């Protein structure tokens, strides 16, 4: 058994059944081992697509996603995907080939210092120095990727180690330690909750990553404390949960942003006070004491000074702090705000109104549909107007905001969950960023549905140019877009274009009922904007709700 | 504000690079640094002083997350160190 076969064997021992990647010179031994190694490999058409497919696979299942690339350009192409996984705390293992050990540092063909490149965009990275350490490195990589705050880990393997003899070794048994909750902190949290008159639960992506969705829902059901969530936490709270006001932040609901500003106790759970959430930090939740529950100690007091913090496992903490406060007046107030500021879907004329279209899609799509959104206006419309009841079913590049994310993420999700409907919601700008992944869909005959919302603009940037740059539309007009339906047809993906409200019902049926992949190209007005919007530097209660 | 700290970590070729990146990225400029390898224990000890307007705990918490770190000791603020422009 050579080093490459050892890697495949080690992946299988980590219960890896699926990997995504692209072959090349320095990783050829590993591809040879994969040829009949018993781990399914999906060829993506760009390494960035492979990294994002691995993210989609991981996010839709809770498993580790694995991507593979060669040295040099293969590795550099992975970098954006790894940064995306780092910002969203996704467990991904990236394996890269490296030039042979004796050529490292000689500027050899396709040699790049991948370890150096990885430092800023991974949770950790390894360059394997000897065959002896290969097994240990792979084991550590999976451990680091999945424990604590999850994240991407890169393993760079020189070619000579892949082709050289492997050295078997007894893997160290990892000792799991059980944490004991700090009872004084639990008592203090319960005391703060019971004394609070206006408590609010602010849920972040850490809840889903900790598999603590049930514990969160039990807490919310038992306490009836009003709640809001971040973009990454969509799905953690059932959309029809009483006193749940939706997403908070720059494009959050008006009710959730107002509630944040009014609350006297903010219970932040697996959330990190991101600038897209807080707006002007000094004026975020100005009247609130804060309880911060997060597994990452570095997030405590990083941006917002808190009264109480705990870094224990949320599955243990959330049941322990459950206590029902007497907050009837506050509940009535937030319920009234929710009704007063509900989204409206009446829209004049025949042109398609994207929020209404997405709402209708959410109402008609099968249960357990996975939505993978790209980045831009359509991403915010998905977050605002579609309802999703599992965090694994809403996959969106939240922290890095990576255009081109949606289609490859959908590829990964569809491979992971072949029996569920997977819909990539994209925009005309984002779609072109990783359009080559249509080739991956064709190759595996994946039944990914693509809803392409086309305003012939880089819509979010255009919106900001309109609002904050005097309407100077610098490089955001895309009237020279290709014919997207023809483009899809080149990959054997059927599709259609709709331009009017009267076409929506039947088009959505064709999209959802298609056996294979389908592209629904939706033409909308370039003048549509995402509302509300907290302008840069403003507190969250100073939302803009229209151009005026 | 200047702070002095000692970081002890498992020895690896790239550990110093990781540490320096974290310091720079989190907004701390290095005023002095000394690194020494203990070949017996296979550890590295790095003594450094850093300058930043930010609270030093923002740095120490991030360093604690770097894989391989064994211990961080925050030393008393050296009063005699001044930052030159």
mmCIF file of C-alpha atoms in Angstrom, chain A residues 203-392:
data_model
loop_
_atom_site.group_PDB
_atom_site.id
_atom_site.type_symbol
_atom_site.label_atom_id
_atom_site.label_comp_id
_atom_site.label_asym_id
_atom_site.label_seq_id
_atom_site.Cartn_x
_atom_site.Cartn_y
_atom_site.Cartn_z
ATOM 1 C CA UNK A 203 -29.890 32.895 17.469
ATOM 2 C CA UNK A 204 -26.804 32.419 15.331
ATOM 3 C CA UNK A 205 -25.401 29.682 13.130
ATOM 4 C CA UNK A 206 -23.664 28.043 16.083
ATOM 5 C CA UNK A 207 -26.925 26.433 17.135
ATOM 6 C CA UNK A 208 -27.139 24.354 13.976
ATOM 7 C CA UNK A 209 -23.421 23.573 14.070
ATOM 8 C CA UNK A 210 -23.827 22.291 17.642
ATOM 9 C CA UNK A 211 -26.819 20.147 16.625
ATOM 10 C CA UNK A 212 -28.733 21.999 19.319
ATOM 11 C CA UNK A 213 -31.806 22.900 17.269
ATOM 12 C CA UNK A 214 -34.132 20.730 19.356
ATOM 13 C CA UNK A 215 -32.753 22.143 22.593
ATOM 14 C CA UNK A 216 -33.243 25.673 21.263
ATOM 15 C CA UNK A 217 -36.816 24.948 20.212
ATOM 16 C CA UNK A 218 -37.555 23.432 23.599
ATOM 17 C CA UNK A 219 -36.153 26.526 25.300
ATOM 18 C CA UNK A 220 -38.248 28.831 23.147
ATOM 19 C CA UNK A 221 -41.393 26.746 23.613
ATOM 20 C CA UNK A 222 -40.985 26.555 27.374
ATOM 21 C CA UNK A 223 -40.080 30.190 27.989
ATOM 22 C CA UNK A 224 -42.045 31.888 25.188
ATOM 23 C CA UNK A 225 -39.259 34.452 24.961
ATOM 24 C CA UNK A 226 -39.402 36.329 21.641
ATOM 25 C CA UNK A 227 -36.645 35.458 19.193
ATOM 26 C CA UNK A 228 -34.745 36.634 16.133
ATOM 27 C CA UNK A 229 -32.091 34.901 14.035
ATOM 28 C CA UNK A 230 -29.124 35.624 11.807
ATOM 29 C CA UNK A 231 -28.859 34.725 8.132
ATOM 30 C CA UNK A 232 -26.956 31.552 8.973
ATOM 31 C CA UNK A 233 -29.445 30.527 11.648
ATOM 32 C CA UNK A 234 -32.456 30.534 9.342
ATOM 33 C CA UNK A 235 -34.259 27.246 9.890
ATOM 34 C CA UNK A 236 -33.212 26.840 13.527
ATOM 35 C CA UNK A 237 -36.525 28.272 14.696
ATOM 36 C CA UNK A 238 -39.734 27.140 13.035
ATOM 37 C CA UNK A 239 -40.969 29.985 10.880
ATOM 38 C CA UNK A 240 -44.416 29.954 12.471
ATOM 39 C CA UNK A 241 -43.136 29.841 16.029
ATOM 40 C CA UNK A 242 -44.985 32.387 18.179
ATOM 41 C CA UNK A 243 -42.949 35.512 18.869
ATOM 42 C CA UNK A 244 -40.332 34.621 16.226
ATOM 43 C CA UNK A 245 -39.714 37.756 14.211
ATOM 44 C CA UNK A 246 -37.344 36.527 11.551
ATOM 45 C CA UNK A 247 -33.926 37.683 10.497
ATOM 46 C CA UNK A 248 -32.184 40.562 12.233
ATOM 47 C CA UNK A 249 -29.674 43.019 10.814
ATOM 48 C CA UNK A 250 -29.020 45.012 7.676
ATOM 49 C CA UNK A 251 -31.840 43.378 5.710
ATOM 50 C CA UNK A 252 -33.646 41.928 8.674
ATOM 51 C CA UNK A 253 -37.304 42.407 9.410
ATOM 52 C CA UNK A 254 -38.309 45.725 10.878
ATOM 53 C CA UNK A 255 -39.925 44.014 13.853
ATOM 54 C CA UNK A 256 -36.793 42.047 14.747
ATOM 55 C CA UNK A 257 -34.546 45.089 14.505
ATOM 56 C CA UNK A 258 -36.894 47.174 16.630
ATOM 57 C CA UNK A 259 -37.187 44.400 19.200
ATOM 58 C CA UNK A 260 -33.401 44.207 19.476
ATOM 59 C CA UNK A 261 -33.231 47.917 20.151
ATOM 60 C CA UNK A 262 -35.935 47.722 22.810
ATOM 61 C CA UNK A 263 -34.998 44.565 24.705
ATOM 62 C CA UNK A 264 -33.523 44.692 28.190
ATOM 63 C CA UNK A 265 -31.884 41.254 28.031
ATOM 64 C CA UNK A 266 -30.295 39.812 24.909
ATOM 65 C CA UNK A 267 -29.572 36.090 25.012
ATOM 66 C CA UNK A 268 -27.095 35.511 22.186
ATOM 67 C CA UNK A 269 -26.878 31.817 21.331
ATOM 68 C CA UNK A 270 -24.198 30.661 18.892
ATOM 69 C CA UNK A 271 -24.012 34.152 17.434
ATOM 70 C CA UNK A 272 -21.057 36.506 17.055
ATOM 71 C CA UNK A 273 -22.385 40.080 16.794
ATOM 72 C CA UNK A 274 -21.359 40.321 13.145
ATOM 73 C CA UNK A 275 -21.407 43.856 11.699
ATOM 74 C CA UNK A 276 -24.173 42.884 9.254
ATOM 75 C CA UNK A 277 -26.269 42.048 12.322
ATOM 76 C CA UNK A 278 -25.431 44.898 14.661
ATOM 77 C CA UNK A 279 -25.288 47.908 12.379
ATOM 78 C CA UNK A 280 -23.720 50.674 14.455
ATOM 79 C CA UNK A 281 -22.276 48.576 17.253
ATOM 80 C CA UNK A 282 -22.369 51.298 19.924
ATOM 81 C CA UNK A 283 -26.110 51.605 19.496
ATOM 82 C CA UNK A 284 -26.957 47.922 19.121
ATOM 83 C CA UNK A 285 -29.366 46.714 21.795
ATOM 84 C CA UNK A 286 -28.512 49.814 23.832
ATOM 85 C CA UNK A 287 -30.699 48.954 26.809
ATOM 86 C CA UNK A 288 -29.781 45.301 27.085
ATOM 87 C CA UNK A 289 -27.682 43.221 29.382
ATOM 88 C CA UNK A 290 -26.200 40.364 27.373
ATOM 89 C CA UNK A 291 -25.887 36.659 28.040
ATOM 90 C CA UNK A 292 -23.557 35.194 25.421
ATOM 91 C CA UNK A 293 -23.515 31.430 24.844
ATOM 92 C CA UNK A 294 -20.900 30.354 22.304
ATOM 93 C CA UNK A 295 -18.423 27.507 22.080
ATOM 94 C CA UNK A 296 -15.687 29.854 20.866
ATOM 95 C CA UNK A 297 -14.222 31.784 23.811
ATOM 96 C CA UNK A 298 -12.644 34.249 21.394
ATOM 97 C CA UNK A 299 -16.116 35.509 20.465
ATOM 98 C CA UNK A 300 -16.875 36.517 24.058
ATOM 99 C CA UNK A 301 -16.399 40.273 24.540
ATOM 100 C CA UNK A 302 -14.879 40.505 21.045
ATOM 101 C CA UNK A 303 -17.360 43.106 19.886
ATOM 102 C CA UNK A 304 -19.977 43.458 22.608
ATOM 103 C CA UNK A 305 -19.129 43.417 26.285
ATOM 104 C CA UNK A 306 -21.397 40.931 27.983
ATOM 105 C CA UNK A 307 -22.749 40.455 31.484
ATOM 106 C CA UNK A 308 -22.510 36.686 31.473
ATOM 107 C CA UNK A 309 -20.972 34.174 29.120
ATOM 108 C CA UNK A 310 -20.711 30.414 28.846
ATOM 109 C CA UNK A 311 -18.686 28.430 26.321
ATOM 110 C CA UNK A 312 -20.153 25.027 27.122
ATOM 111 C CA UNK A 313 -21.946 22.734 24.705
ATOM 112 C CA UNK A 314 -25.253 24.371 23.800
ATOM 113 C CA UNK A 315 -27.000 21.006 24.047
ATOM 114 C CA UNK A 316 -26.205 21.053 27.761
ATOM 115 C CA UNK A 317 -26.581 24.775 28.441
ATOM 116 C CA UNK A 318 -29.928 25.484 26.810
ATOM 117 C CA UNK A 319 -31.985 23.033 28.881
ATOM 118 C CA UNK A 320 -30.175 24.177 32.019
ATOM 119 C CA UNK A 321 -31.077 27.858 31.659
ATOM 120 C CA UNK A 322 -34.733 27.240 30.879
ATOM 121 C CA UNK A 323 -36.962 29.349 33.083
ATOM 122 C CA UNK A 324 -40.190 31.047 32.121
ATOM 123 C CA UNK A 325 -40.227 34.778 32.769
ATOM 124 C CA UNK A 326 -43.363 36.820 33.288
ATOM 125 C CA UNK A 327 -43.328 38.912 30.110
ATOM 126 C CA UNK A 328 -46.873 39.025 28.832
ATOM 127 C CA UNK A 329 -46.781 42.731 28.056
ATOM 128 C CA UNK A 330 -43.542 42.362 26.075
ATOM 129 C CA UNK A 331 -44.927 39.380 24.173
ATOM 130 C CA UNK A 332 -48.005 41.357 23.195
ATOM 131 C CA UNK A 333 -45.830 44.262 22.115
ATOM 132 C CA UNK A 334 -43.554 42.207 19.850
ATOM 133 C CA UNK A 335 -46.532 40.318 18.435
ATOM 134 C CA UNK A 336 -48.132 43.630 17.526
ATOM 135 C CA UNK A 337 -44.895 44.842 15.931
ATOM 136 C CA UNK A 338 -44.678 41.628 13.928
ATOM 137 C CA UNK A 339 -48.165 42.140 12.534
ATOM 138 C CA UNK A 340 -47.649 45.846 11.920
ATOM 139 C CA UNK A 341 -44.463 45.305 9.933
ATOM 140 C CA UNK A 342 -45.348 42.128 8.046
ATOM 141 C CA UNK A 343 -44.044 41.881 4.495
ATOM 142 C CA UNK A 344 -46.468 42.925 1.774
ATOM 143 C CA UNK A 345 -46.667 41.133 -1.525
ATOM 144 C CA UNK A 346 -49.072 43.352 -3.407
ATOM 145 C CA UNK A 347 -47.171 44.728 -6.338
ATOM 146 C CA UNK A 348 -48.594 46.695 -9.254
ATOM 147 C CA UNK A 349 -48.417 45.639 -12.880
ATOM 148 C CA UNK A 350 -47.507 42.486 -14.712
ATOM 149 C CA UNK A 351 -43.696 42.408 -14.142
ATOM 150 C CA UNK A 352 -42.598 39.697 -11.721
ATOM 151 C CA UNK A 353 -42.014 40.734 -8.116
ATOM 152 C CA UNK A 354 -39.204 38.486 -6.866
ATOM 153 C CA UNK A 355 -40.235 38.447 -3.158
ATOM 154 C CA UNK A 356 -43.732 37.237 -4.115
ATOM 155 C CA UNK A 357 -42.300 34.647 -6.497
ATOM 156 C CA UNK A 358 -40.030 33.266 -3.785
ATOM 157 C CA UNK A 359 -42.882 33.231 -1.289
ATOM 158 C CA UNK A 360 -44.953 31.233 -3.750
ATOM 159 C CA UNK A 361 -42.063 28.847 -4.367
ATOM 160 C CA UNK A 362 -41.738 28.261 -0.619
ATOM 161 C CA UNK A 363 -45.441 27.480 -0.428
ATOM 162 C CA UNK A 364 -45.358 25.002 -3.308
ATOM 163 C CA UNK A 365 -42.009 23.220 -3.000
ATOM 164 C CA UNK A 366 -41.882 19.786 -1.355
ATOM 165 C CA UNK A 367 -41.170 19.470 2.334
ATOM 166 C CA UNK A 368 -37.472 19.162 3.137
ATOM 167 C CA UNK A 369 -36.412 21.054 0.034
ATOM 168 C CA UNK A 370 -32.873 22.403 0.254
ATOM 169 C CA UNK A 371 -32.428 26.010 -0.853
ATOM 170 C CA UNK A 372 -28.916 27.042 -1.856
ATOM 171 C CA UNK A 373 -28.740 30.734 -2.509
ATOM 172 C CA UNK A 374 -26.096 32.709 -4.241
ATOM 173 C CA UNK A 375 -25.069 36.161 -3.089
ATOM 174 C CA UNK A 376 -26.813 39.432 -3.756
ATOM 175 C CA UNK A 377 -30.338 40.814 -3.715
ATOM 176 C CA UNK A 378 -31.885 37.417 -4.410
ATOM 177 C CA UNK A 379 -30.027 36.010 -1.377
ATOM 178 C CA UNK A 380 -31.691 38.548 0.890
ATOM 179 C CA UNK A 381 -35.100 37.986 -0.723
ATOM 180 C CA UNK A 382 -34.710 34.254 -0.064
ATOM 181 C CA UNK A 383 -33.849 34.971 3.565
ATOM 182 C CA UNK A 384 -36.758 37.357 3.984
ATOM 183 C CA UNK A 385 -39.520 35.651 2.065
ATOM 184 C CA UNK A 386 -38.934 31.903 1.966
ATOM 185 C CA UNK A 387 -39.559 29.854 5.081
ATOM 186 C CA UNK A 388 -37.275 26.986 5.965
ATOM 187 C CA UNK A 389 -37.606 24.800 9.027
ATOM 188 C CA UNK A 390 -34.201 23.128 9.194
ATOM 189 C CA UNK A 391 -30.840 24.921 9.110
ATOM 190 C CA UNK A 392 -29.595 22.162 6.790
#
